[in-house]
XYZ file of C-alpha atoms in Angstrom:
675
model
C 22.434 -8.484 20.428
C 25.129 -5.608 20.211
C 24.407 -4.278 16.625
C 20.989 -3.407 17.891
C 21.926 -1.852 21.108
C 24.396 0.354 19.020
C 21.597 1.548 16.459
C 19.020 1.779 19.858
C 21.334 4.496 21.357
C 20.933 7.544 19.293
C 22.828 9.079 17.222
C 26.323 8.437 17.588
C 28.763 11.684 16.991
C 31.083 10.414 19.530
C 33.138 10.282 17.297
C 30.409 10.936 13.698
C 30.340 7.223 11.506
C 32.842 7.630 8.326
C 30.573 8.818 5.650
C 30.459 5.768 2.855
C 28.164 7.585 1.273
C 25.507 5.418 -1.499
C 25.462 1.621 -1.405
C 25.843 1.039 -5.096
C 24.721 -2.510 -4.804
C 21.611 -1.462 -4.204
C 18.211 0.474 -6.174
C 17.726 4.013 -5.616
C 15.339 6.517 -5.219
C 15.399 8.603 -7.877
C 16.811 12.555 -7.875
C 13.910 14.466 -6.522
C 13.452 18.173 -7.849
C 12.091 20.242 -5.717
C 13.029 23.962 -7.155
C 14.278 24.731 -4.116
C 14.959 28.765 -3.420
C 18.341 29.896 -2.446
C 16.637 31.395 0.770
C 14.580 27.283 0.864
C 18.175 25.612 0.322
C 19.243 27.886 3.779
C 16.521 26.407 5.640
C 16.080 23.053 4.167
C 20.389 23.296 5.726
C 19.912 24.425 8.884
C 16.118 22.204 9.439
C 18.394 19.546 8.621
C 20.955 20.631 11.120
C 18.935 20.451 13.867
C 19.085 17.259 15.054
C 22.825 17.760 16.201
C 25.225 19.692 18.344
C 26.153 22.858 16.913
C 30.300 21.532 17.102
C 29.454 18.727 13.766
C 27.624 21.213 12.071
C 31.046 22.709 9.850
C 31.374 18.573 9.189
C 27.708 17.697 8.176
C 27.047 21.211 6.602
C 28.459 20.584 3.381
C 27.395 17.052 2.291
C 24.042 17.489 3.720
C 24.315 20.814 1.415
C 25.511 18.112 -1.654
C 22.608 15.232 -1.083
C 20.665 18.483 -1.325
C 21.280 19.538 -4.358
C 22.078 15.781 -5.785
C 19.272 14.375 -4.993
C 17.002 16.885 -3.816
C 16.528 15.860 -0.589
C 18.477 14.948 2.351
C 18.749 11.953 3.716
C 21.997 12.271 5.931
C 23.168 8.916 4.049
C 26.097 8.952 6.811
C 23.716 7.510 9.243
C 22.874 4.893 7.187
C 23.717 2.039 9.766
C 25.470 -0.879 8.704
C 23.709 -3.212 10.483
C 21.605 -5.774 7.624
C 18.532 -4.381 8.042
C 15.366 -6.895 8.384
C 13.047 -8.380 11.033
C 14.857 -9.918 13.758
C 13.005 -11.886 16.680
C 11.285 -10.355 19.129
C 13.434 -10.597 22.457
C 16.347 -9.429 20.451
C 15.592 -5.478 20.565
C 16.966 -3.617 24.124
C 13.261 -2.609 25.395
C 11.363 -2.340 28.385
C 8.210 -3.119 26.726
C 7.223 -5.580 24.701
C 4.827 -2.931 22.995
C 7.684 -1.510 22.131
C 10.220 -3.916 20.788
C 6.675 -4.987 18.146
C 7.356 -1.363 16.506
C 11.204 -1.962 16.483
C 10.437 -5.098 14.131
C 7.838 -3.574 11.905
C 10.114 -0.790 10.938
C 13.237 -3.268 10.694
C 11.324 -4.740 8.581
C 9.593 -2.775 5.678
C 13.792 -1.236 5.739
C 14.734 -4.384 5.200
C 16.636 -4.615 1.691
C 14.641 -7.774 0.286
C 11.257 -5.998 1.447
C 12.085 -1.687 0.534
C 12.344 -0.321 -2.655
C 15.028 2.111 -2.277
C 16.650 0.985 1.021
C 18.766 3.635 1.645
C 16.891 7.210 1.094
C 14.004 5.083 3.581
C 11.395 3.670 0.577
C 9.608 1.141 1.164
C 7.285 0.963 -1.880
C 5.143 2.748 -4.393
C 8.428 5.320 -5.396
C 8.299 8.147 -2.688
C 6.070 5.960 0.207
C 8.706 6.842 2.975
C 9.737 4.908 6.287
C 11.599 8.178 8.080
C 12.311 11.575 6.144
C 16.743 10.807 7.356
C 18.702 8.531 8.531
C 19.202 10.237 12.211
C 15.530 10.444 12.779
C 15.083 7.087 12.090
C 18.180 6.453 14.858
C 16.164 8.522 17.413
C 13.262 6.847 17.110
C 14.961 3.045 18.087
C 16.506 4.739 20.630
C 13.060 6.748 22.551
C 11.098 3.528 21.702
C 13.883 1.808 23.116
C 13.290 3.578 26.339
C 9.858 3.531 27.266
C 7.928 2.790 29.566
C 3.524 1.717 29.202
C 3.245 4.925 30.225
C 4.457 6.888 27.402
C 3.737 6.754 23.997
C 6.511 8.905 21.107
C 4.561 11.220 18.985
C 5.632 11.649 15.318
C 5.300 13.742 12.389
C 5.536 13.359 9.586
C 8.237 11.399 10.004
C 10.379 13.294 13.242
C 9.964 12.076 16.306
C 8.701 14.381 18.944
C 8.936 13.323 21.569
C 8.158 10.756 24.527
C 5.094 12.010 26.124
C 3.913 11.221 29.773
C 0.055 9.074 28.738
C -1.488 5.668 30.156
C -1.158 2.172 30.256
C -3.467 1.551 27.777
C -2.650 4.475 25.548
C -1.230 3.635 22.116
C 2.623 3.398 22.253
C 3.008 5.705 19.287
C 1.203 8.707 17.453
C 1.941 8.558 13.765
C 0.737 11.245 11.646
C 1.967 12.132 8.145
C 1.262 14.893 5.931
C -1.063 16.725 7.477
C -0.947 20.161 4.888
C -3.787 22.378 5.094
C -5.731 21.023 1.823
C -5.344 24.231 0.049
C -1.526 23.879 0.350
C -1.635 19.758 -0.654
C -0.167 20.121 -3.876
C 2.325 17.519 -5.211
C 4.609 21.424 -5.860
C 4.319 22.136 -2.806
C 5.071 18.614 -1.216
C 8.152 18.186 -3.263
C 8.955 21.839 -1.504
C 8.006 20.533 1.921
C 10.039 17.415 1.358
C 13.238 18.979 0.919
C 12.779 20.915 3.618
C 11.957 18.070 5.417
C 9.553 18.888 7.284
C 6.547 16.780 5.559
C 5.868 13.125 4.862
C 4.755 11.073 1.636
C 3.840 7.995 4.374
C 2.175 5.823 1.348
C -0.437 3.796 3.101
C 1.712 0.967 5.239
C 5.281 3.024 4.746
C 4.455 5.631 7.039
C 3.010 3.667 9.694
C 5.183 -0.027 9.630
C 3.006 -1.992 9.102
C 4.719 -3.125 4.973
C 4.749 -6.520 4.791
C 5.968 -6.966 1.290
C 4.245 -8.406 -1.896
C 2.187 -11.050 -0.510
C 0.419 -7.752 1.083
C -0.981 -7.114 -1.857
C -0.937 -10.308 -3.679
C -4.206 -11.570 -2.307
C -6.159 -9.175 -3.184
C -5.181 -9.204 -6.796
C -6.319 -12.249 -6.237
C -9.306 -11.772 -5.571
C -9.407 -8.882 -7.574
C -8.579 -10.340 -10.563
C -11.016 -13.728 -9.659
C -14.100 -11.362 -9.307
C -13.478 -9.925 -11.761
C -13.468 -12.660 -14.042
C -16.920 -13.739 -12.774
C -18.568 -10.434 -13.559
C -16.651 -9.808 -16.419
C -16.082 -13.193 -18.543
C -18.949 -14.659 -16.429
C -16.687 -17.385 -14.568
C -14.345 -17.956 -11.835
C -12.524 -20.054 -13.939
C -9.962 -18.482 -15.275
C -7.545 -21.331 -17.574
C -6.625 -19.855 -20.909
C -7.744 -16.246 -19.862
C -4.963 -13.632 -20.233
C -4.280 -10.902 -18.124
C -1.910 -8.292 -18.934
C -0.830 -4.799 -16.998
C 2.416 -3.344 -15.871
C 4.333 -2.748 -12.814
C 7.170 -5.376 -10.705
C 7.490 -3.135 -7.643
C 6.921 -3.544 -3.721
C 3.022 -3.416 -4.436
C 2.747 -4.469 -7.973
C 4.563 -6.926 -7.591
C 1.833 -9.382 -6.633
C 0.345 -9.519 -9.459
C 1.853 -12.242 -11.293
C 1.994 -14.217 -8.094
C -1.730 -13.907 -8.411
C -2.244 -13.956 -11.622
C -0.955 -17.990 -10.865
C -3.200 -18.451 -7.823
C -6.339 -17.133 -9.831
C -5.033 -19.689 -12.340
C -5.130 -17.181 -15.363
C -2.158 -16.025 -17.362
C -0.585 -12.547 -15.753
C 1.427 -10.773 -18.584
C 2.734 -8.113 -16.745
C 5.174 -5.691 -18.423
C 7.842 -4.141 -15.998
C 11.201 -1.313 -17.638
C 13.409 -1.685 -14.525
C 15.186 -4.700 -14.671
C 16.159 -4.632 -10.784
C 12.312 -5.763 -9.791
C 11.547 -7.739 -12.830
C 15.250 -9.647 -11.607
C 14.080 -8.973 -7.826
C 10.811 -10.743 -8.416
C 12.498 -13.890 -10.252
C 14.930 -14.758 -8.158
C 12.026 -14.226 -5.580
C 10.090 -17.100 -7.138
C 6.808 -14.823 -7.839
C 7.681 -14.465 -11.384
C 7.801 -17.800 -14.320
C 9.731 -16.506 -16.606
C 11.216 -13.163 -18.083
C 11.789 -12.286 -21.222
C 12.590 -9.115 -23.232
C 11.646 -10.359 -26.655
C 8.258 -8.936 -27.967
C 8.389 -12.170 -30.023
C 8.678 -14.667 -26.923
C 6.430 -12.815 -25.090
C 3.316 -12.657 -27.673
C 4.854 -17.155 -28.783
C 4.199 -17.800 -24.607
C 0.433 -15.555 -24.460
C -0.685 -17.808 -27.197
C 1.028 -20.930 -26.482
C -0.105 -20.750 -22.281
C -3.568 -19.651 -24.455
C -4.301 -22.751 -25.958
C -2.485 -25.295 -22.732
C -4.833 -23.438 -20.615
C -1.755 -23.556 -18.819
C -1.695 -20.569 -15.550
C 1.559 -18.486 -16.112
C 3.413 -15.432 -14.865
C 5.369 -13.712 -17.481
C 7.560 -10.791 -16.522
C 7.791 -8.609 -20.515
C 11.105 -6.396 -19.376
C 9.899 -3.375 -21.511
C 7.666 -0.836 -21.894
C 3.399 -1.637 -20.846
C 2.398 1.187 -23.992
C 4.735 -0.651 -26.232
C 2.727 -4.032 -25.631
C 0.005 -2.419 -25.416
C -0.440 -1.516 -29.169
C 1.564 -4.700 -30.068
C -2.319 -6.642 -28.823
C -4.145 -3.921 -31.317
C -1.508 -4.847 -34.298
C -1.956 -8.273 -33.570
C -5.309 -8.032 -33.183
C -5.390 -6.148 -36.464
C -3.690 -8.848 -38.201
C -5.503 -11.278 -36.847
C -8.284 -11.045 -35.912
C -7.480 -12.960 -32.342
C -7.867 -10.613 -29.413
C -4.995 -11.788 -26.741
C -5.963 -10.374 -23.724
C -9.194 -10.982 -21.590
C -8.385 -8.564 -18.958
C -6.606 -5.876 -18.137
C -5.419 -3.118 -15.793
C -2.696 -0.950 -15.037
C -0.560 -0.536 -11.488
C 2.523 1.365 -11.725
C 2.611 4.363 -9.928
C 0.698 7.146 -11.619
C 0.383 8.799 -8.104
C 3.922 9.980 -8.280
C 4.404 10.415 -11.872
C 7.077 12.709 -12.947
C 8.967 11.527 -10.730
C 9.943 7.940 -11.274
C 5.742 6.412 -10.673
C 5.664 5.971 -14.924
C 8.260 6.402 -17.351
C 7.309 7.267 -21.183
C 7.307 4.664 -24.190
C 9.356 7.386 -26.148
C 12.420 7.091 -23.624
C 14.223 4.120 -22.459
C 14.413 4.171 -19.051
C 18.134 5.674 -18.360
C 17.327 8.237 -20.450
C 13.585 8.871 -18.090
C 15.671 9.186 -14.818
C 17.838 11.445 -16.802
C 15.280 14.543 -18.308
C 13.168 14.179 -15.621
C 15.552 15.596 -12.966
C 17.262 17.527 -15.374
C 13.921 18.874 -18.137
C 10.920 18.411 -16.147
C 8.383 20.789 -18.141
C 9.311 18.836 -20.992
C 9.156 14.916 -19.286
C 6.195 16.003 -17.905
C 5.470 16.332 -21.680
C 6.149 13.420 -22.233
C 4.216 11.187 -20.154
C 1.266 12.980 -20.872
C 1.832 12.487 -25.073
C 2.683 8.666 -23.213
C -0.538 8.632 -21.592
C -2.517 9.554 -24.461
C -0.745 6.247 -26.645
C -1.333 3.856 -23.807
C -5.630 4.532 -23.899
C -5.981 5.086 -27.497
C -4.206 0.590 -27.080
C -6.790 0.149 -23.981
C -9.150 1.687 -26.245
C -9.075 -0.465 -28.858
C -8.717 -3.664 -27.308
C -12.165 -2.833 -25.157
C -13.542 -2.306 -28.556
C -12.881 -5.622 -29.035
C -13.828 -7.485 -25.701
C -11.365 -6.945 -23.670
C -11.918 -5.620 -19.761
C -10.221 -2.689 -18.274
C -10.661 -1.901 -15.106
C -8.372 1.039 -13.235
C -6.063 -0.052 -10.098
C -7.159 2.630 -8.245
C -2.765 3.861 -8.927
C -4.595 7.179 -9.991
C -3.818 6.303 -13.475
C -7.415 7.356 -14.876
C -7.083 10.165 -12.902
C -3.441 11.525 -14.529
C -4.345 10.039 -18.220
C -7.580 12.478 -17.766
C -5.460 15.017 -17.037
C -3.218 14.275 -19.627
C -6.031 14.754 -22.094
C -6.071 10.694 -22.857
C -9.825 9.532 -23.897
C -11.267 8.089 -21.196
C -14.459 10.423 -20.343
C -17.221 8.868 -18.676
C -20.763 10.022 -20.729
C -23.054 11.871 -18.265
C -20.814 9.629 -15.029
C -20.245 11.903 -11.911
C -16.793 13.038 -10.672
C -15.541 10.368 -9.894
C -16.704 8.020 -12.948
C -14.758 7.104 -16.231
C -14.931 5.440 -19.223
C -13.657 2.003 -16.825
C -14.969 1.433 -13.428
C -11.761 1.349 -10.644
C -11.391 -2.205 -9.553
C -13.574 -0.878 -6.193
C -16.266 0.440 -8.031
C -16.827 -2.692 -9.679
C -15.241 -5.916 -7.311
C -13.985 -4.655 -4.329
C -16.288 -1.860 -3.243
C -19.705 -4.079 -2.565
C -16.940 -6.041 -0.703
C -15.714 -3.969 2.150
C -19.413 -3.164 2.189
C -19.652 -6.551 3.357
C -16.787 -5.870 5.913
C -14.002 -8.019 3.986
C -10.535 -6.227 4.014
C -6.884 -7.315 3.772
C -6.500 -8.785 7.642
C -2.723 -8.766 8.488
C -0.228 -10.707 11.296
C 3.979 -11.199 12.051
C 4.822 -14.106 13.862
C 7.530 -11.530 15.723
C 9.446 -15.019 16.778
C 10.339 -14.695 12.567
C 10.165 -18.541 12.675
C 8.384 -20.124 9.987
C 6.954 -22.417 12.297
C 4.444 -20.374 14.703
C 3.221 -18.529 10.544
C 2.395 -22.186 10.027
C 0.365 -22.860 13.665
C -1.411 -18.866 13.031
C -2.661 -20.065 9.662
C -4.510 -23.082 10.537
C -6.518 -21.525 12.553
C -7.285 -18.780 10.458
C -8.590 -21.223 8.381
C -10.352 -22.871 11.079
C -11.420 -20.837 12.843
C -13.266 -19.145 9.425
C -14.486 -22.752 8.258
C -16.380 -23.344 11.738
C -18.397 -19.213 10.907
C -18.646 -20.325 7.310
C -21.201 -23.429 8.511
C -23.772 -20.867 9.301
C -23.631 -17.938 6.780
C -25.742 -16.629 4.039
C -24.312 -17.719 0.670
C -23.532 -14.160 -1.054
C -20.946 -14.222 2.208
C -19.877 -17.852 2.539
C -18.295 -17.273 -1.723
C -16.570 -14.523 0.314
C -15.144 -17.242 2.379
C -15.065 -19.908 1.032
C -12.430 -18.151 -1.509
C -10.076 -16.523 1.783
C -10.115 -20.101 2.726
C -8.599 -22.239 -0.448
C -6.532 -19.019 0.552
C -4.745 -20.070 3.433
C -5.146 -23.350 3.404
C -2.333 -22.793 0.128
C -0.723 -19.818 1.489
C 1.889 -21.494 2.274
C 2.694 -23.222 -0.293
C 3.040 -20.718 -2.498
C 6.094 -19.364 0.000
C 5.155 -15.817 -0.541
C 7.264 -14.660 3.493
C 9.357 -11.484 2.280
C 11.299 -10.099 5.171
C 8.502 -10.311 8.106
C 6.718 -13.856 8.792
C 3.823 -12.716 8.026
C 0.490 -13.743 7.093
C -2.955 -12.186 4.924
C -6.115 -12.994 3.996
C -9.366 -11.253 3.633
C -12.346 -11.646 6.522
C -15.012 -9.625 7.872
C -15.388 -8.482 11.092
C -16.215 -11.335 12.950
C -13.942 -13.519 11.011
C -10.805 -10.641 12.110
C -12.659 -10.610 15.982
C -12.691 -14.504 16.193
C -8.740 -15.107 14.306
C -6.854 -12.428 17.298
C -8.224 -13.781 19.581
C -7.753 -17.029 19.047
C -3.832 -16.536 18.051
C -3.971 -14.423 20.973
C -4.904 -18.056 22.636
C -2.518 -19.718 21.497
C 0.193 -17.738 22.484
C -0.999 -18.127 25.972
C -1.154 -22.117 25.850
C 2.393 -21.779 24.115
C 1.414 -23.394 20.982
C 2.823 -19.803 18.955
C 6.282 -18.962 20.875
C 6.866 -15.035 20.678
C 3.308 -11.754 20.212
C 2.083 -11.990 17.194
C 1.203 -7.942 16.229
C -2.397 -8.107 14.556
C -2.818 -5.302 11.176
C -4.295 -5.303 7.959
C -3.944 -2.382 4.736
C -5.292 0.813 5.154
C -6.924 -0.405 1.976
C -9.674 -1.550 4.320
C -13.703 -1.499 4.564
C -13.119 1.802 7.238
C -9.268 2.847 6.529
C -9.413 4.705 3.827
C -11.547 8.418 2.284
C -10.225 8.525 -1.031
C -12.692 9.515 -3.992
C -10.970 7.636 -7.120
C -10.356 4.690 -5.350
C -11.692 2.713 -1.924
C -14.570 5.597 -1.670
C -15.418 5.633 -5.120
C -18.413 4.072 -5.152
C -20.092 5.787 -2.407
C -21.977 8.426 -4.543
C -23.800 10.290 -2.155
C -21.540 13.515 -2.456
C -19.454 12.551 0.012
C -16.541 10.425 -1.862
C -15.377 14.181 -0.877
C -15.045 13.955 2.505
C -12.434 12.766 5.813
C -14.203 11.720 8.534
C -14.582 7.911 8.178
C -11.006 7.633 7.847
C -9.857 10.126 10.592
C -12.234 8.604 13.355
C -11.091 5.617 12.218
C -7.468 7.011 13.594
C -9.373 8.410 16.794
C -11.407 5.369 17.339
C -8.510 2.770 17.088
C -6.939 4.763 19.254
C -8.856 4.734 22.414
C -10.346 1.677 22.022
C -6.585 -0.496 22.302
C -4.188 -0.212 19.260
C -0.983 -0.146 19.209
C 0.447 2.178 17.905
C -1.868 4.294 15.094
C -1.017 6.868 12.186
C -3.300 9.279 9.697
C -1.311 9.836 6.559
C -2.256 12.131 3.972
C -1.596 10.662 1.101
C -1.285 6.873 -0.222
C -2.209 4.601 -3.669
C -3.630 7.409 -5.495
C -1.125 10.340 -4.368
C -0.546 13.121 -1.963
C -4.001 15.326 -1.941
C -5.990 13.260 -3.077
C -7.185 10.956 -0.325
C -6.895 10.648 4.112
C -5.758 6.934 5.333
C -5.045 5.546 8.821
C -4.160 2.555 10.101
C -2.886 0.208 13.767
C -0.585 -2.030 15.072
C -1.673 -4.131 17.707
C 0.392 -6.795 19.413
C -0.952 -9.799 20.821
C 1.189 -11.285 23.797
C -1.554 -14.009 25.108
C -2.460 -11.570 27.721
C -6.887 -10.909 28.568
C -5.804 -6.962 28.644
C -4.756 -7.759 24.580
C -8.079 -10.294 24.304
C -10.172 -7.208 25.175
C -8.369 -4.148 23.552
C -8.535 -7.346 19.767
C -12.615 -7.650 20.641
C -13.146 -3.717 21.053
C -10.782 -2.258 18.702
C -11.503 -4.778 15.742
C -15.132 -4.335 15.992
C -14.669 -0.669 15.230
C -12.168 -0.786 12.744
C -14.945 -2.307 10.593
C -17.964 -1.093 11.624
C -17.017 2.665 11.447
C -16.917 1.901 7.171
C -19.948 -0.021 7.334
C -21.778 1.963 8.257
C -20.840 5.056 6.120
C -21.531 2.515 3.662
C -24.832 1.545 4.643
C -25.187 5.707 5.152
C -24.149 6.951 1.698
C -27.038 3.649 -0.304
C -24.732 0.556 -0.694
C -27.424 -2.568 0.525
C -24.788 -4.822 0.982
C -23.203 -1.867 3.904
C -27.114 -1.654 5.579
C -27.500 -5.870 5.284
C -23.766 -5.863 6.924
C -24.772 -3.274 9.673
C -28.132 -5.262 10.554
C -26.840 -7.781 11.376
C -24.272 -6.357 13.721
C -26.384 -4.640 15.252
C -28.217 -7.711 15.719
C -25.312 -9.647 16.858
C -24.565 -6.570 19.697
C -26.777 -4.449 21.478
C -24.662 -1.933 22.224
C -23.837 -0.337 18.803
C -26.723 2.156 17.560
C -26.648 3.177 13.841
C -28.287 5.744 12.250
C -30.203 3.977 9.212
C -31.042 5.915 5.697
C -34.486 5.692 4.606
C -34.479 5.816 1.029
C -36.318 7.378 -1.852
C -38.569 4.748 -3.270
C -40.477 7.279 -5.144
C -37.801 9.391 -7.514
C -41.035 11.465 -8.502
C -41.036 12.666 -5.151
C -37.838 14.158 -6.250
C -39.178 14.944 -9.492
C -42.228 17.372 -8.609
C -40.287 19.106 -5.439
C -37.782 20.304 -7.951
C -40.210 21.906 -10.299
C -42.085 23.072 -7.450
C-alpha cells in the first residue's frame, strides 16, 4: 500500500509536507503549562530541531516555537500523516519481519481517531497517555520497524527511537522505557518541564507500550468489579434494579456504561465533555444521554422500579449529580444509589483530568492555562464538595470505592474528609477496588489477558473467542469452587462478548484468566494459526494493570501490607523477565493509572505466528508473567496467593518459590518488643 510505504520511508524532507496545522474535526489535548524559562524554551526548540538537517531549521524553528508557546509542547503537526490512522491488516505493512509489522499495527491502532482520545497530540487515553512525544518520532519508528531484521532490537527512550541495535533472534524486537526519571525528580512539575523539553514522556500504561485496544480493554475488568462489588457490598451477584453512579466517559472510563449493562444494573455516568459522551453514544456503548438533571433523576427512578438494565450518560458535572442525590435523599428519604465510584483522570487533576463544578467546561479549559494556581484551588474546592456529598450518601447506605484513578489521593491532598482512622499509608475512608475486590482476584493469578487478530477480520476474532471459551470450560471442570466462580464469570463474558459489539479499532478481545488459562489459550490460538483456522498471526498482550505488571501503592499493590507497597521490584523484574523469556516487545513506565511518580508498570506484546518457536515463547513467558506477581503477593502474606503459588509449584517442578512462615502467636511480638 503506497500510503503505508510513504509513512515508513522516514522523515519527509524533500520537500517537507505543507503545514496543515491542527485538524478542527478531532478533539485536542488541553494546553499544557510547563512554565519554562527563556533558556528552557531555547533548549526545547534546540531539542526538537535535532531531528532535522540544519537546512530546514529556518523553516521549522518559528512554527515549533509557536507550538511550544501556544500549546505548551512541540507536537510537530506539520509531520502528522494525511493517511487515515488505523490497524491495517498485518500483510500490508512494508516490513522484513512480521514481528515488526505487528508493532506497526498496534502503534497505528493506538493513534486511530476512533480509539485515541487526542489523536493529533499522540494521546491515546487518560488525558496525557502518549504513544510518542511528537510526529517525527512516529515517522522514525515506522521507518526503523520497516527495515528491522530479526537480529536487531529497536531501543525506545520515552518516545524517542534511539535506534536499531544488533541482538539475537530470541531477543525482543523492541525495548521501550517511558519516564525513567531519577526518583527525587519524579514530580508533576518536573514532568511538565521534561515533556516540554522533549526528553521524557508519560506513556500511561498501554499507550506508550502500543497495546491499548480501546475501551473494551477495561470493560471486562469494570464488569467484574461491579459484579464482585455487588457480591461483597450488597450480598448478591444479581444487580437488577441496583444503581451505580460514577463519572467519566473517556478512553478508559468509557467502559463503565457498557459494563454496567452487562452486569445487569443501572449505570449513571456523568461527563462534562460532550465529545466523548456523544462518541460513546454513537458507538452504542451508552444507551441514553441527557443534559437535564430532572430527566436523569426521573430515569433512575423508572429503571429502578422496572429493574431494567440501563446506561445513562448525564452531560454535566458529577459533583452536581452527587449533590442532587443527597438532596433527593434529604427530601424523600429515598436513597437512589447503591454503588458509587469515580473514573475521572485524577492522576492529571490540573491539566484536563478533572473539571471542577464551579466552572463550565470552556471556562475550565481557559483558566487551567491562563491562571493555573487559581485553577488548582478551584479543583481542590470541588473535590472537597464531591467528597462531602459522597460521605452523606455513604452514611445513608451507599457503598463507594476508589477506582484507582487517584481520586481519594487527590481528595486527601485537597483537604477532603477521606482519612481512615488508624489506617496505613495506602488506606482511606473508602477502599480502593483492588483492596476489596480485585486484589484477591489478582492473587489467584487472574488478570486482563488480551489478544489482537492482525488480519483485521471479524471472523478470526470469532474463532479465537470460541477457542478461549472452550479452553476455559475444559479447565474449569477440575478447579476449586473459589476459582470456578472466576472461570464462570469469564466463560459467560467470552461467550457473549461478540454480541456486545465492543470492538473499537483493532479486532481485539480481553478476558480475565489465570496462568494456566492464559498459557492454554495462547497455545490453542497458535495451533489454530498453524492449522489455518485463524488466517493471520495474533498478538497477545495484557493490561499493565495485572498480577505482576504494576507496583502501585494506591491501586495494584494497595492490598500489600508488609511495608513493600512502595517498592517497585516486581514491575522491573516483570519487564526484564518477559524480555529474556521470549516477548516480542517489552515496556517499562513511570506513571500510569494513578499518575507520574506514583507507580511503576511493565507490559509486553508477543506475536503468535503458528510456529513451535512462538509456542515455546508463550509457554515460558506467560508462566513467568503471572507467577512473578503471585509469588510477591504470597510473600507479602496474601492467603489466596499462597495457595495459588503452592498449586503452581505442584504443577511445575522447576518452579521453587520462597514461602513465608506466618507469625501464629502475636504475643511473641508483644513480649519481644516489650523487652
